[in-house]
Amino acid sequence: MKICVLVKQIPGSEATFNVTPDGRWIQESGLPFEMNESDIYALEEALQIREKMGEGEVFVVTLGPDRCQKTIREALAKGADRAIHIKEEAPFCTDPLTIASVFTQVIREENPELVLSGLQSDDLGFGQTGVLIGEMLGMTTATLVVATEIQDEDIRVKRELEAGWFQWQTMKLPASLAIQSGLNTPRYPSLRGIMTARKKEIKDVSFNDLRNVDFLQSFKKLSIQHAEKHTEMIEGSVDEIVSKLVNVFKNEIRIN
Amino acid sequence: MMDILVVLENKSGSIHRMSLEAISGAQQIGEECGLSVGILALGENASALAADASQYSVEEVLYLENENLNSYTADGYSAAVAQVISAENPHYVFFGHTYQIRDYVPRISAKLKRPFLNDVVSYTVDGGKPTFYKQSFNSKLVSELQTSGDGPVLVSFQSAAYSSENIQNGSASTRSVNVDLDASVIKTTPEEPFQKEAGGVDLSKADLIVSIGRGIGKEENIPLVQELAKVIGAELASSRPVVDSGWLPSHHQVGSSGQTVAPKLYLALGISGAIQHVVGMKGSKNIVVINKDPDAPLFEIADYGVVGDILEIIPKLTEALNG
Ligand SMILES: Cc1cc2nc3c(=O)[nH]c(=O)nc-3n(C[C@H](O)[C@H](O)[C@H](O)COP(=O)(O)OP(=O)(O)OC[C@H]3O[C@@H](n4cnc5c(N)ncnc54)[C@H](O)[C@@H]3O)c2cc1C
Ligand SMILES: Nc1ncnc2c1ncn2[C@@H]1O[C@H](COP(=O)(O)O)[C@@H](O)[C@H]1O
């Protein structure tokens, strides 16, 4: 089985963001970048499906600037067979339909039976790229996937519903699945994996060459979130903080 | 004909809480922008849901019944709703940002080639037109969204962006609508939904909660917080990554895919404050946040905040409370 995994590089959750002067993006220099969390689980699921079936190919596709090489190498080191890097230069696209249509051009040519993506990217947070691609390629789609079982022409997946409910569904292949975190235990790259990753193919293609639709949506302006509540900040040395917290617990919140 | 169409979600025979919030948002935006509001119910109970929705102050309520929509599938729902949107041609289509909406609305966006503004938290009005905002970059930034082209814009609202308590009552007419939906469109066979067997603690009844996030660092540090929870007499809770990593069983998880809690004290240790966590705990009476990142979004809803290292603070706090 041929499996495509979308792997995105995003700024880590501890990053401090400053907005660029034009208000449309963040200042990237000095930010920590890492693989998007649900994509880590999507990649692991693909590798496990390949291992369970005893055959097949896993290739990853990443859209983003040069810095994404690091994330691509990490995916290859974990065991992906090869990668396609859709290179993008700033200003970055913030239109999910355009992003998806660019992905579909690359994926259509490869004709995979399964496309796995993360449920949501932690930076743009559209939560729709995998589903858009599935629809554009005439595949079945499912989101919030927390288990997969391949069955000949079909795939049976378990979906997370709200409030602790779940549901299995059987879908025709080819399918595009958006993976929810926690469904497996992602591996770390082995030393051997890191060595062999250097020899694996990364094919570069250009976003601008593939872009064939107009932007229908964009981030016009980014700004910092404003506080909803007045927060009393507790400051000082660790010992001072601790004694102030004890005071708040006992005398303000009255925990006993 | 309506300018804003709100699509309802059927939740075990009644209107989903977040669909009611979307109706409330539509009424508010409709009033400010001079736009009329309609509602669409679909699926097995569509006419009953429509009758229920007709008590609200809207132009009209549409209902769509079709044997291929009796069980939810993304294939069937996206095809059907796309057809209704094309026929009615509203300016906006509103949804609550539920798990079901995540699952099928992007397909409508691709079918109609129209944008889907997801997880919207607020709007402003300029020249009689709404501009929508969503959170981005780990909930640390808000982005103003811009759309172009002609035709409907799909918008889903984040939980609690609007309150269903503000919904205006009235009396609306109902109208049956049809779509052309061939059974062959549906390539998905759903099974019966089931609930994970209840286990562990019911955190919704807890008075005091100590909750940990990924900031706890590793499994070996869990006993540190267990001890703190014990001296406080609190239940232990966590964010999703702690459960995903296998450090705590899933019944400890608070948030949109875990439990909803409202204790007297919610002590959040090393939790960043993603919306999916916040929806599960923002009703807490006193929220105390300790995080080493001063920009962590959870500080925005904190009553008390400490910028610091939980691994340093937790043992000392346990000791001080013990003494
Ligand atoms: C559909 C969907 C459903 C979801 N459901 C849920 C849900 O039910 N519950 C839930 O929690 N999440 C849920 N999530 C995930 C959610 O989006 C976030 O990824 C998650 O809440 C982040 O958890 P966290 O804050 O523990 O981790 P992170 O975001 O990684 O934050 C860790 C924090 O710890 C701080 N930190 C690190 N080290 C220290 C230290 N030594 N001292 C002090 N602070 C430190 C960091 O500054 C950071 O702020 C869901 C996501 C989706 C898309
Ligand atoms: N630029 C990108 N590069 C690689 N994968 C992406 C990119 N954008 C989106 N994806 C994939 O689509 C998923 C959902 O992203 P989003 O729709 O932005 O929330 C992510 O978790 C990735 O798997």
Tab-separated table of C-alpha atoms and ligand atoms in Angstrom, chain A residues 5-9 36-39 42 61-64 68 88 96 99 103 116-130 132-133 178-179, chain B residues 118, ligand 2:
chain	number	residue	atom	x	y	z
A	5	VAL	CA	1.635	11.568	5.106
A	6	LEU	CA	1.401	15.340	5.410
A	7	VAL	CA	3.943	16.602	7.885
A	8	LYS	CA	4.072	20.249	8.833
A	9	GLN	CA	6.679	22.277	10.663
A	36	ASN	CA	3.155	19.491	14.368
A	37	GLU	CA	1.892	17.216	17.126
A	38	SER	CA	-0.918	15.325	15.384
A	39	ASP	CA	1.342	14.847	12.334
A	42	ALA	CA	-0.144	10.392	11.603
A	61	VAL	CA	4.835	15.861	1.819
A	62	THR	CA	5.686	19.173	3.450
A	63	LEU	CA	4.772	22.667	2.348
A	64	GLY	CA	6.901	25.467	3.716
A	68	CYS	CA	11.262	22.632	6.986
A	88	GLU	CA	7.244	28.267	-0.277
A	96	PRO	CA	-6.728	26.482	3.081
A	99	ILE	CA	-2.924	25.034	0.190
A	103	PHE	CA	-1.061	19.496	-2.267
A	116	LEU	CA	-2.841	10.682	6.447
A	117	SER	CA	-2.687	14.164	7.915
A	118	GLY	CA	-2.880	15.667	11.370
A	119	LEU	CA	-6.190	16.835	12.754
A	120	GLN	CA	-5.074	20.411	13.061
A	121	SER	CA	-1.950	22.517	12.679
A	122	ASP	CA	-1.027	24.427	15.810
A	123	ASP	CA	-0.103	27.593	13.911
A	124	LEU	CA	-2.792	28.225	11.266
A	125	GLY	CA	-5.290	25.890	12.887
A	126	PHE	CA	-7.652	25.408	9.932
A	127	GLY	CA	-8.413	21.816	10.846
A	128	GLN	CA	-9.412	21.121	7.263
A	129	THR	CA	-6.455	20.514	4.965
A	130	GLY	CA	-6.732	16.690	4.919
A	132	LEU	CA	-10.191	19.327	1.519
A	133	ILE	CA	-7.575	17.170	-0.199
A	178	ALA	CA	-7.128	13.307	9.695
A	179	ILE	CA	-5.463	11.693	12.702
B	118	ASN	CA	-13.355	27.789	11.078
C	2	LIG	N1	2.183	23.403	5.090
C	2	LIG	C1	1.899	22.133	5.390
C	2	LIG	N2	2.841	21.163	5.257
C	2	LIG	C2	2.564	19.883	5.564
C	2	LIG	N3	1.375	19.463	6.035
C	2	LIG	C3	0.404	20.381	6.194
C	2	LIG	C4	0.596	21.752	5.884
C	2	LIG	N4	-0.545	22.416	6.150
C	2	LIG	C5	-1.420	21.489	6.630
C	2	LIG	N5	-0.851	20.267	6.652
C	2	LIG	C6	-1.444	19.006	7.113
C	2	LIG	O1	-2.826	19.198	7.354
C	2	LIG	C7	-3.123	19.048	8.747
C	2	LIG	C8	-4.192	20.016	9.157
C	2	LIG	O2	-3.727	21.336	9.025
C	2	LIG	P1	-4.692	22.595	9.127
C	2	LIG	O3	-5.779	22.366	8.164
C	2	LIG	O4	-3.822	23.772	8.812
C	2	LIG	O5	-5.159	22.633	10.552
C	2	LIG	C9	-1.782	19.222	9.450
C	2	LIG	O6	-1.783	18.577	10.713
C	2	LIG	C10	-0.836	18.590	8.443
C	2	LIG	O7	-0.862	17.172	8.531
